[in-house]
mmCIF file of C-alpha atoms and ligand atoms in Angstrom:
data_model
loop_
_atom_site.group_PDB
_atom_site.id
_atom_site.type_symbol
_atom_site.label_atom_id
_atom_site.label_comp_id
_atom_site.label_asym_id
_atom_site.label_seq_id
_atom_site.Cartn_x
_atom_site.Cartn_y
_atom_site.Cartn_z
ATOM 1 C CA MET A 1 95.913 2.857 -211.238
ATOM 2 C CA VAL A 2 97.811 3.901 -209.239
ATOM 3 C CA VAL A 3 100.019 1.299 -207.447
ATOM 4 C CA VAL A 4 101.072 1.840 -204.689
ATOM 5 C CA ALA A 5 104.473 0.056 -203.012
ATOM 6 C CA ASN A 6 103.452 -2.388 -200.771
ATOM 7 C CA PRO A 7 106.340 -2.690 -198.213
ATOM 8 C CA LEU A 8 105.587 -6.125 -197.154
ATOM 9 C CA ASP A 9 107.545 -7.181 -200.585
ATOM 10 C CA GLN A 10 110.829 -5.530 -199.968
ATOM 11 C CA ILE A 11 110.967 -7.059 -195.848
ATOM 12 C CA SER A 12 113.664 -9.438 -196.396
ATOM 13 C CA LEU A 13 113.380 -12.966 -195.370
ATOM 14 C CA VAL A 14 116.134 -14.132 -192.528
ATOM 15 C CA ARG A 15 117.445 -17.392 -191.571
ATOM 16 C CA PRO A 16 116.428 -17.612 -188.018
ATOM 17 C CA PRO A 17 118.491 -18.040 -185.409
ATOM 18 C CA LYS A 18 118.782 -22.031 -183.767
ATOM 19 C CA PRO A 19 116.266 -21.677 -180.769
ATOM 20 C CA GLY A 20 117.893 -20.645 -177.856
ATOM 21 C CA ALA A 21 121.308 -20.215 -179.215
ATOM 22 C CA TYR A 22 122.402 -17.148 -178.108
ATOM 23 C CA PHE A 23 126.041 -15.636 -177.929
ATOM 24 C CA SER A 24 127.295 -15.964 -174.219
ATOM 25 C CA GLY A 25 130.219 -13.933 -174.825
ATOM 26 C CA VAL A 26 128.040 -10.349 -174.654
ATOM 27 C CA PRO A 27 130.259 -8.062 -171.947
ATOM 28 C CA VAL A 28 128.199 -7.457 -168.519
ATOM 29 C CA ILE A 29 129.279 -4.975 -166.298
ATOM 30 C CA ASN A 30 127.768 -4.204 -162.559
ATOM 31 C CA LEU A 31 127.749 -0.689 -162.551
ATOM 32 C CA GLY A 32 128.094 -1.583 -158.413
ATOM 33 C CA GLU A 33 131.289 -2.834 -158.600
ATOM 34 C CA PRO A 34 134.734 -1.544 -158.730
ATOM 35 C CA GLY A 35 136.445 -2.164 -162.012
ATOM 36 C CA SER A 36 133.190 -1.240 -164.153
ATOM 37 C CA ALA A 37 135.290 1.623 -165.684
ATOM 38 C CA ALA A 38 137.713 -0.634 -167.516
ATOM 39 C CA ALA A 39 135.339 -3.620 -168.347
ATOM 40 C CA ILE A 40 133.280 -0.798 -169.834
ATOM 41 C CA VAL A 41 136.392 0.520 -172.061
ATOM 42 C CA LYS A 42 137.223 -2.900 -172.939
ATOM 43 C CA ALA A 43 133.572 -3.926 -174.041
ATOM 44 C CA CYS A 44 133.432 -0.430 -176.074
ATOM 45 C CA GLN A 45 137.004 -1.804 -177.921
ATOM 46 C CA ASP A 46 136.091 -5.588 -178.492
ATOM 47 C CA PHE A 47 132.221 -5.067 -179.265
ATOM 48 C CA GLY A 48 130.576 -1.499 -178.766
ATOM 49 C CA PHE A 49 128.491 -3.229 -176.905
ATOM 50 C CA PHE A 50 127.894 -4.017 -173.393
ATOM 51 C CA LYS A 51 124.679 -4.784 -171.179
ATOM 52 C CA VAL A 52 124.543 -3.613 -167.965
ATOM 53 C CA ILE A 53 123.430 -4.358 -164.270
ATOM 54 C CA ASN A 54 123.041 -2.819 -160.932
ATOM 55 C CA HIS A 55 122.068 0.557 -162.560
ATOM 56 C CA GLY A 56 119.897 1.785 -159.827
ATOM 57 C CA ILE A 57 116.822 2.546 -162.242
ATOM 58 C CA PRO A 58 113.763 0.777 -161.150
ATOM 59 C CA ILE A 59 111.680 -1.855 -163.467
ATOM 60 C CA ASP A 60 108.977 0.087 -162.437
ATOM 61 C CA LEU A 61 110.055 2.489 -164.824
ATOM 62 C CA MET A 62 110.446 0.489 -167.720
ATOM 63 C CA VAL A 63 107.345 -1.733 -167.100
ATOM 64 C CA ASP A 64 105.026 1.789 -166.842
ATOM 65 C CA LEU A 65 106.326 3.009 -170.050
ATOM 66 C CA GLU A 66 105.748 -0.772 -171.552
ATOM 67 C CA LYS A 67 102.301 -0.835 -170.827
ATOM 68 C CA GLU A 68 101.558 2.652 -172.386
ATOM 69 C CA ALA A 69 103.551 1.958 -175.185
ATOM 70 C CA VAL A 70 101.540 -1.633 -175.785
ATOM 71 C CA LYS A 71 98.432 0.407 -175.153
ATOM 72 C CA PHE A 72 99.796 2.860 -177.781
ATOM 73 C CA PHE A 73 100.700 -0.006 -180.124
ATOM 74 C CA SER A 74 97.080 -1.712 -179.817
ATOM 75 C CA LEU A 75 95.253 1.315 -180.549
ATOM 76 C CA PRO A 76 93.413 1.093 -184.268
ATOM 77 C CA GLN A 77 95.478 1.874 -187.029
ATOM 78 C CA VAL A 78 93.656 5.054 -187.805
ATOM 79 C CA GLU A 79 94.731 6.408 -184.790
ATOM 80 C CA LYS A 80 98.349 5.726 -184.468
ATOM 81 C CA GLU A 81 98.596 6.985 -188.246
ATOM 82 C CA ARG A 82 97.145 10.559 -186.798
ATOM 83 C CA SER A 83 100.452 10.248 -185.270
ATOM 84 C CA GLY A 84 102.113 9.745 -188.234
ATOM 85 C CA PRO A 85 104.315 10.030 -190.121
ATOM 86 C CA PRO A 86 107.787 10.337 -188.899
ATOM 87 C CA ASN A 87 109.428 12.677 -190.821
ATOM 88 C CA PRO A 88 111.341 12.901 -188.132
ATOM 89 C CA PHE A 89 109.017 12.578 -185.708
ATOM 90 C CA GLY A 90 106.213 10.673 -184.849
ATOM 91 C CA TYR A 91 104.355 7.374 -185.698
ATOM 92 C CA GLY A 92 105.792 5.124 -188.889
ATOM 93 C CA ASN A 93 104.997 1.477 -189.880
ATOM 94 C CA LYS A 94 107.195 -0.512 -191.672
ATOM 95 C CA ARG A 95 109.059 2.563 -193.272
ATOM 96 C CA ILE A 96 112.199 3.774 -191.755
ATOM 97 C CA GLY A 97 113.812 6.810 -192.539
ATOM 98 C CA PRO A 98 113.486 9.100 -195.929
ATOM 99 C CA ASN A 99 115.269 6.685 -198.053
ATOM 100 C CA GLY A 100 113.233 3.618 -198.676
ATOM 101 C CA ASP A 101 114.261 1.166 -196.025
ATOM 102 C CA VAL A 102 111.494 -1.391 -194.771
ATOM 103 C CA GLY A 103 111.053 -3.525 -191.606
ATOM 104 C CA TRP A 104 108.340 -5.374 -189.567
ATOM 105 C CA VAL A 105 108.107 -3.067 -187.086
ATOM 106 C CA GLU A 106 105.929 0.094 -185.837
ATOM 107 C CA TYR A 107 107.153 3.106 -184.058
ATOM 108 C CA LEU A 108 107.000 6.294 -182.458
ATOM 109 C CA LEU A 109 109.853 8.656 -182.542
ATOM 110 C CA PHE A 110 110.306 11.475 -180.129
ATOM 111 C CA GLY A 111 112.865 14.582 -180.507
ATOM 112 C CA VAL A 112 113.691 15.060 -177.055
ATOM 113 C CA THR A 113 116.242 18.575 -177.682
ATOM 114 C CA SER A 114 113.708 20.613 -175.179
ATOM 115 C CA LYS A 115 113.619 19.505 -171.380
ATOM 116 C CA PRO A 116 111.231 18.239 -170.737
ATOM 117 C CA PHE A 117 110.394 17.830 -173.618
ATOM 118 C CA SER A 118 107.142 19.107 -176.009
ATOM 119 C CA TYR A 119 105.382 16.359 -178.057
ATOM 120 C CA THR A 120 103.767 19.139 -179.985
ATOM 121 C CA SER A 121 104.250 16.531 -182.776
ATOM 122 C CA MET A 122 101.911 13.802 -181.566
ATOM 123 C CA ALA A 123 98.522 14.371 -181.501
ATOM 124 C CA PHE A 124 97.826 11.181 -179.317
ATOM 125 C CA LEU A 125 100.122 13.003 -176.762
ATOM 126 C CA ARG A 126 98.398 16.278 -176.321
ATOM 127 C CA GLU A 127 95.310 14.616 -175.391
ATOM 128 C CA PRO A 128 94.529 15.067 -171.640
ATOM 129 C CA SER A 129 94.109 11.511 -171.748
ATOM 130 C CA ALA A 130 97.772 10.872 -172.659
ATOM 131 C CA SER A 131 99.248 12.225 -169.157
ATOM 132 C CA SER A 132 100.176 8.513 -167.971
ATOM 133 C CA PHE A 133 102.274 8.378 -170.753
ATOM 134 C CA ARG A 134 103.795 11.523 -170.543
ATOM 135 C CA SER A 135 104.672 10.990 -167.051
ATOM 136 C CA ALA A 136 106.485 7.462 -167.938
ATOM 137 C CA LEU A 137 108.738 8.600 -170.497
ATOM 138 C CA ASN A 138 109.905 11.807 -169.011
ATOM 139 C CA GLU A 139 110.637 9.783 -165.885
ATOM 140 C CA TYR A 140 111.972 7.245 -168.336
ATOM 141 C CA ILE A 141 114.135 9.290 -170.295
ATOM 142 C CA SER A 142 115.239 11.345 -167.422
ATOM 143 C CA ALA A 143 116.660 7.738 -165.915
ATOM 144 C CA VAL A 144 118.607 6.941 -169.248
ATOM 145 C CA ARG A 145 119.817 10.197 -169.842
ATOM 146 C CA LYS A 146 122.014 10.484 -166.086
ATOM 147 C CA LEU A 147 123.043 6.343 -166.880
ATOM 148 C CA ALA A 148 124.661 7.684 -170.192
ATOM 149 C CA SER A 149 125.841 10.316 -168.492
ATOM 150 C CA GLU A 150 127.327 7.665 -165.637
ATOM 151 C CA VAL A 151 128.530 5.587 -168.385
ATOM 152 C CA LEU A 152 130.282 8.206 -170.513
ATOM 153 C CA GLU A 153 131.939 9.848 -167.060
ATOM 154 C CA LEU A 154 133.560 6.198 -166.639
ATOM 155 C CA MET A 155 134.834 5.869 -169.479
ATOM 156 C CA ALA A 156 136.412 9.231 -169.772
ATOM 157 C CA GLU A 157 137.971 8.388 -166.101
ATOM 158 C CA GLU A 158 139.106 4.947 -167.107
ATOM 159 C CA LEU A 159 140.874 6.868 -170.758
ATOM 160 C CA LYS A 160 142.007 9.416 -168.241
ATOM 161 C CA ILE A 161 140.557 12.013 -170.158
ATOM 162 C CA GLU A 162 140.431 15.134 -168.537
ATOM 163 C CA PRO A 163 137.875 17.139 -167.450
ATOM 164 C CA ARG A 164 135.550 13.863 -166.772
ATOM 165 C CA ASN A 165 132.848 15.236 -168.123
ATOM 166 C CA ALA A 166 133.783 15.703 -171.841
ATOM 167 C CA PHE A 167 131.881 13.052 -173.244
ATOM 168 C CA SER A 168 128.852 13.299 -170.610
ATOM 169 C CA LYS A 169 128.700 16.969 -171.050
ATOM 170 C CA LEU A 170 127.662 16.498 -174.647
ATOM 171 C CA VAL A 171 124.692 14.324 -174.103
ATOM 172 C CA ILE A 172 123.432 16.902 -170.628
ATOM 173 C CA ASP A 173 123.636 19.760 -172.404
ATOM 174 C CA GLU A 174 120.638 22.195 -172.847
ATOM 175 C CA LYS A 175 120.964 22.239 -176.791
ATOM 176 C CA SER A 176 121.745 18.015 -176.681
ATOM 177 C CA ASP A 177 120.090 16.444 -179.503
ATOM 178 C CA GLU A 178 118.343 13.187 -177.796
ATOM 179 C CA ILE A 179 116.440 11.271 -179.852
ATOM 180 C CA PHE A 180 113.919 8.599 -177.848
ATOM 181 C CA ARG A 181 111.704 5.732 -179.559
ATOM 182 C CA LEU A 182 109.391 3.015 -178.851
ATOM 183 C CA ASN A 183 109.509 0.171 -181.208
ATOM 184 C CA HIS A 184 107.014 -2.620 -181.433
ATOM 185 C CA TYR A 185 107.726 -5.836 -183.551
ATOM 186 C CA PRO A 186 104.152 -7.560 -183.646
ATOM 187 C CA PRO A 187 104.607 -11.829 -184.521
ATOM 188 C CA CYS A 188 104.556 -11.998 -188.007
ATOM 189 C CA PRO A 189 101.310 -13.678 -188.830
ATOM 190 C CA LEU A 190 102.920 -15.326 -192.452
ATOM 191 C CA LEU A 191 105.836 -16.874 -190.517
ATOM 192 C CA GLN A 192 103.431 -18.933 -187.670
ATOM 193 C CA GLY A 193 104.930 -22.260 -187.936
ATOM 194 C CA LEU A 194 107.500 -21.323 -190.535
ATOM 195 C CA SER A 195 110.852 -21.649 -189.349
ATOM 196 C CA CYS A 196 111.746 -18.389 -190.893
ATOM 197 C CA SER A 197 112.263 -14.573 -189.505
ATOM 198 C CA LEU A 198 111.904 -11.779 -191.032
ATOM 199 C CA THR A 199 113.940 -8.339 -190.739
ATOM 200 C CA GLY A 200 112.278 -6.232 -188.117
ATOM 201 C CA PHE A 201 115.193 -3.339 -188.133
ATOM 202 C CA GLY A 202 117.253 -3.900 -190.977
ATOM 203 C CA GLU A 203 121.369 -3.779 -189.765
ATOM 204 C CA HIS A 204 123.053 -0.289 -189.283
ATOM 205 C CA THR A 205 124.941 1.360 -187.028
ATOM 206 C CA ASP A 206 123.471 4.418 -184.188
ATOM 207 C CA PRO A 207 125.236 7.544 -185.782
ATOM 208 C CA GLN A 208 124.915 9.127 -182.392
ATOM 209 C CA ILE A 209 127.728 8.850 -179.312
ATOM 210 C CA ILE A 210 125.560 6.323 -177.397
ATOM 211 C CA SER A 211 122.727 4.193 -177.638
ATOM 212 C CA ILE A 212 120.386 2.598 -174.309
ATOM 213 C CA LEU A 213 118.428 -0.251 -175.029
ATOM 214 C CA ARG A 214 116.099 -1.919 -173.228
ATOM 215 C CA SER A 215 112.913 -4.743 -174.009
ATOM 216 C CA ASN A 216 110.937 -6.880 -172.948
ATOM 217 C CA ASP A 217 111.476 -10.424 -172.619
ATOM 218 C CA THR A 218 111.765 -11.678 -176.159
ATOM 219 C CA GLN A 219 114.393 -12.247 -178.608
ATOM 220 C CA GLY A 220 115.825 -10.368 -182.003
ATOM 221 C CA LEU A 221 118.313 -8.300 -181.070
ATOM 222 C CA GLN A 222 121.677 -9.383 -182.754
ATOM 223 C CA ILE A 223 125.245 -7.760 -183.164
ATOM 224 C CA ALA A 224 127.607 -8.142 -185.516
ATOM 225 C CA LEU A 225 131.331 -9.198 -183.973
ATOM 226 C CA ARG A 226 134.333 -8.280 -185.742
ATOM 227 C CA ASP A 227 134.634 -11.095 -188.338
ATOM 228 C CA GLY A 228 131.161 -9.567 -189.400
ATOM 229 C CA SER A 229 129.124 -13.004 -188.372
ATOM 230 C CA TRP A 230 125.623 -12.125 -186.534
ATOM 231 C CA VAL A 231 124.946 -13.789 -182.737
ATOM 232 C CA SER A 232 121.621 -13.075 -180.894
ATOM 233 C CA VAL A 233 121.568 -11.114 -177.493
ATOM 234 C CA PRO A 234 120.123 -13.124 -174.822
ATOM 235 C CA PRO A 235 116.938 -10.724 -173.559
ATOM 236 C CA ASP A 236 116.950 -9.390 -170.529
ATOM 237 C CA GLN A 237 113.986 -7.051 -169.330
ATOM 238 C CA GLU A 238 115.898 -5.894 -166.317
ATOM 239 C CA SER A 239 118.989 -4.238 -167.674
ATOM 240 C CA PHE A 240 120.359 -2.198 -170.835
ATOM 241 C CA PHE A 241 122.132 -2.601 -173.263
ATOM 242 C CA ILE A 242 124.234 -0.282 -174.364
ATOM 243 C CA ASN A 243 126.092 0.434 -177.607
ATOM 244 C CA VAL A 244 128.766 2.849 -178.797
ATOM 245 C CA GLY A 245 127.783 5.236 -181.751
ATOM 246 C CA ASP A 246 129.892 6.478 -184.602
ATOM 247 C CA SER A 247 129.981 9.646 -183.010
ATOM 248 C CA LEU A 248 131.892 8.059 -179.857
ATOM 249 C CA GLN A 249 133.806 5.932 -182.334
ATOM 250 C CA VAL A 250 134.808 9.217 -183.853
ATOM 251 C CA MET A 251 135.877 10.657 -180.633
ATOM 252 C CA THR A 252 138.023 7.986 -179.448
ATOM 253 C CA ASN A 253 139.931 7.704 -182.661
ATOM 254 C CA GLY A 254 138.017 4.297 -183.886
ATOM 255 C CA ARG A 255 139.698 2.682 -180.318
ATOM 256 C CA PHE A 256 136.039 2.487 -179.677
ATOM 257 C CA LYS A 257 133.298 0.741 -182.350
ATOM 258 C CA SER A 258 130.159 1.772 -183.336
ATOM 259 C CA VAL A 259 127.946 -1.573 -183.267
ATOM 260 C CA LYS A 260 126.496 -2.868 -186.510
ATOM 261 C CA HIS A 261 123.198 -4.008 -185.390
ATOM 262 C CA ARG A 262 119.722 -5.172 -186.226
ATOM 263 C CA VAL A 263 116.805 -6.802 -184.987
ATOM 264 C CA LEU A 264 114.695 -9.631 -186.528
ATOM 265 C CA ALA A 265 110.925 -10.112 -186.058
ATOM 266 C CA ASN A 266 109.090 -14.024 -185.911
ATOM 267 C CA GLY A 267 105.988 -15.503 -185.980
ATOM 268 C CA MET A 268 105.141 -15.710 -182.407
ATOM 269 C CA LYS A 269 106.162 -13.481 -179.645
ATOM 270 C CA SER A 270 105.606 -9.286 -179.808
ATOM 271 C CA ARG A 271 108.774 -7.519 -179.191
ATOM 272 C CA VAL A 272 108.609 -4.247 -177.429
ATOM 273 C CA SER A 273 111.853 -2.212 -176.875
ATOM 274 C CA MET A 274 112.929 1.435 -176.251
ATOM 275 C CA ILE A 275 116.113 3.037 -177.097
ATOM 276 C CA TYR A 276 117.575 6.575 -175.699
ATOM 277 C CA PHE A 277 119.925 8.214 -177.987
ATOM 278 C CA GLY A 278 122.072 10.000 -176.716
ATOM 279 C CA GLY A 279 123.640 12.958 -179.558
ATOM 280 C CA PRO A 280 125.827 15.891 -178.766
ATOM 281 C CA PRO A 281 124.108 19.816 -179.575
ATOM 282 C CA GLN A 282 123.765 20.578 -183.477
ATOM 283 C CA THR A 283 126.730 23.065 -183.857
ATOM 284 C CA GLU A 284 129.444 20.671 -181.408
ATOM 285 C CA LYS A 285 132.525 19.533 -183.471
ATOM 286 C CA ILE A 286 133.051 15.920 -183.490
ATOM 287 C CA ALA A 287 136.769 14.967 -184.251
ATOM 288 C CA PRO A 288 139.278 12.803 -182.096
ATOM 289 C CA LEU A 289 140.416 13.882 -178.551
ATOM 290 C CA THR A 290 143.343 15.113 -178.610
ATOM 291 C CA GLN A 291 144.424 13.804 -175.591
ATOM 292 C CA LEU A 292 143.715 10.116 -176.541
ATOM 293 C CA MET A 293 145.926 10.669 -179.685
ATOM 294 C CA GLY A 294 149.248 8.749 -179.141
ATOM 295 C CA GLU A 295 152.316 10.376 -180.352
ATOM 296 C CA GLY A 296 152.063 10.854 -184.137
ATOM 297 C CA GLU A 297 148.767 8.663 -184.672
ATOM 298 C CA GLN A 298 147.169 10.361 -187.516
ATOM 299 C CA SER A 299 143.350 10.939 -187.203
ATOM 300 C CA LEU A 300 141.321 9.271 -188.861
ATOM 301 C CA TYR A 301 138.553 11.218 -189.678
ATOM 302 C CA ARG A 302 138.520 14.725 -190.956
ATOM 303 C CA GLU A 303 136.523 17.112 -188.554
ATOM 304 C CA PHE A 304 132.941 17.532 -188.799
ATOM 305 C CA THR A 305 129.502 18.857 -186.618
ATOM 306 C CA TRP A 306 127.411 16.983 -185.905
ATOM 307 C CA GLY A 307 124.002 19.316 -187.550
ATOM 308 C CA GLU A 308 126.661 18.067 -190.807
ATOM 309 C CA TYR A 309 126.860 14.216 -189.457
ATOM 310 C CA LYS A 310 123.266 14.434 -188.760
ATOM 311 C CA LYS A 311 122.353 16.258 -192.548
ATOM 312 C CA ALA A 312 124.071 13.247 -194.502
ATOM 313 C CA ALA A 313 123.101 9.985 -192.303
ATOM 314 C CA TYR A 314 119.082 11.480 -193.218
ATOM 315 C CA LYS A 315 120.885 11.408 -197.005
ATOM 316 C CA SER A 316 121.766 7.700 -196.068
ATOM 317 C CA ARG A 317 120.293 3.945 -196.198
ATOM 318 C CA LEU A 318 119.738 2.075 -193.149
ATOM 319 C CA ALA A 319 122.858 -0.049 -193.908
ATOM 320 C CA ASP A 320 124.791 2.029 -195.594
ATOM 321 C CA ASN A 321 128.927 2.983 -193.630
ATOM 322 C CA ARG A 322 128.021 6.903 -192.570
ATOM 323 C CA LEU A 323 131.438 7.020 -191.446
ATOM 324 C CA GLY A 324 132.912 6.441 -194.779
ATOM 325 C CA GLN A 325 132.693 10.096 -196.242
ATOM 326 C CA PHE A 326 134.492 11.704 -193.558
ATOM 327 C CA GLU A 327 137.154 9.184 -193.089
ATOM 328 C CA LYS A 328 140.491 10.787 -194.223
HETATM 329 C C1 LIG B 401 119.453 4.338 -186.886
HETATM 330 C C2 LIG B 401 119.527 5.341 -185.660
HETATM 331 C C3 LIG B 401 118.103 5.676 -184.438
HETATM 332 O O1 LIG B 401 117.341 4.446 -184.953
HETATM 333 C C4 LIG B 401 117.218 6.624 -185.656
HETATM 334 C C5 LIG B 401 117.506 6.417 -187.055
HETATM 335 C C6 LIG B 401 116.598 7.176 -188.415
HETATM 336 C C7 LIG B 401 116.079 7.020 -188.613
HETATM 337 O O2 LIG B 401 114.581 5.769 -187.915
HETATM 338 O O3 LIG B 401 114.214 7.866 -188.686
HETATM 339 C C8 LIG B 401 117.739 6.793 -189.313
HETATM 340 C C9 LIG B 401 118.824 5.970 -188.723
HETATM 341 C C10 LIG B 401 118.579 6.038 -187.225
HETATM 342 C C11 LIG B 401 120.029 6.374 -190.081
HETATM 343 C C12 LIG B 401 120.132 6.630 -191.154
HETATM 344 C C13 LIG B 401 118.470 7.253 -191.719
HETATM 345 C C14 LIG B 401 118.420 8.264 -190.265
HETATM 346 C C15 LIG B 401 116.499 6.257 -190.408
HETATM 347 C C16 LIG B 401 117.582 6.197 -191.768
HETATM 348 C C17 LIG B 401 117.471 5.526 -192.914
HETATM 349 C C18 LIG B 401 116.649 7.402 -184.988
HETATM 350 C C19 LIG B 401 118.930 7.598 -186.008
HETATM 351 O O4 LIG B 401 119.067 8.838 -185.224
HETATM 352 O O5 LIG B 401 119.328 7.052 -186.993
#
C-alpha cells in the first residue's frame, strides 16, 4: 500500500490573535508628504516593515487583479492543478517550496525575468480567454515595480548613497530576478466555530531586496517585533505593505532588518494577497555598500552573488535563518 502524506496533518494550529487586537505601531508612510524618505529609513531600521499610502496606484488595478485571482482559485481543483506543480513556478496547493513546508494556502507563483513576462509554464494563462488575467498582471506588476523603485530611491536619498539609483537599479534591470505571487487562504471548514487559527504561510523572511504586498480586507498577516513577539497587522486593501528582504539587510550591513512574518488562516473569511518580490540579477554581488560603512566598521557578511543566495535559499526550510551561513 502506498501511503501519501497528507499535508493537512502537518499544518500547525496557532493560538488566534484576539479579535480586533491589531498592532497600532505599523509605520504609515505618506508618499505625498515631505519627510517620507526619513520615515521610510526609520521604519526599515525599527521594523523592516511599513505601510504606504498616497502611492498613486489606482485601486482598480488591485481590484481587477484580485477578481482574476478569485476567478482562477474558484476553478475545479483538477483544472488548477494543470498549472502546477510550482517548481519553481506555477500553481501550488498547501505545499510551499521544495523542502516539506506546508500551509493552509493555495497560490500561483510567477517568475518575471523577461519584461513583459512570458507565461509558458502555466497552461491556463496561455489560453486566449486569459487575456484579461494577463493584462491585469502586467499592469499591476509594472505599477508595483515602479513603486518599489521609488521607495528604494527614497531610501538611498536619505542614506546619502550616490548614485540615487544604487538600490532601485537592481530591481528595474532587464535581468532583475523578480517573483510575483498570488495567494489564496480559504476559510478552513475544520476551524469554523473554533477559537483557533491555522498556519497559512509559516514564519520566514524574504530573500530578495524588497517585497510589496497588497491584500483584500482580511486579517492574517503578522510580523515579529524585535523582542520576538508576534503582532497582527490591520488589513488595508487600498494601501501597500512593504518589507525589507535579506539582501537589503546585507547591503545596509544590518541597519535595515529583514522582517520575520507569517500569515494565519481562519475559519471565517478568504484572504487574497498579491506580493511582488524585487530581486537583483543573478550575477549581482550582494555586500554592504562601502558608502554606508562607518570608520572601522566591519562587514557582517561575506560577499555572495544573488544567484548563490537563491540556490542556498531553495535548499532551506521556510523558517530557517538563511543569512546565517553568510555571516562572518
Ligand atoms: C519566501 C518568499 C517568497 O514567497 C518566495 C518563497 C519560496 C517559494 O515559495 O518557493 C521559498 C521561500 C520564499 C524561501 C525559502 C524557500 C523558497 C519556499 C522555501 C522553502 C517565492 C521566495 O523567493 O522565497
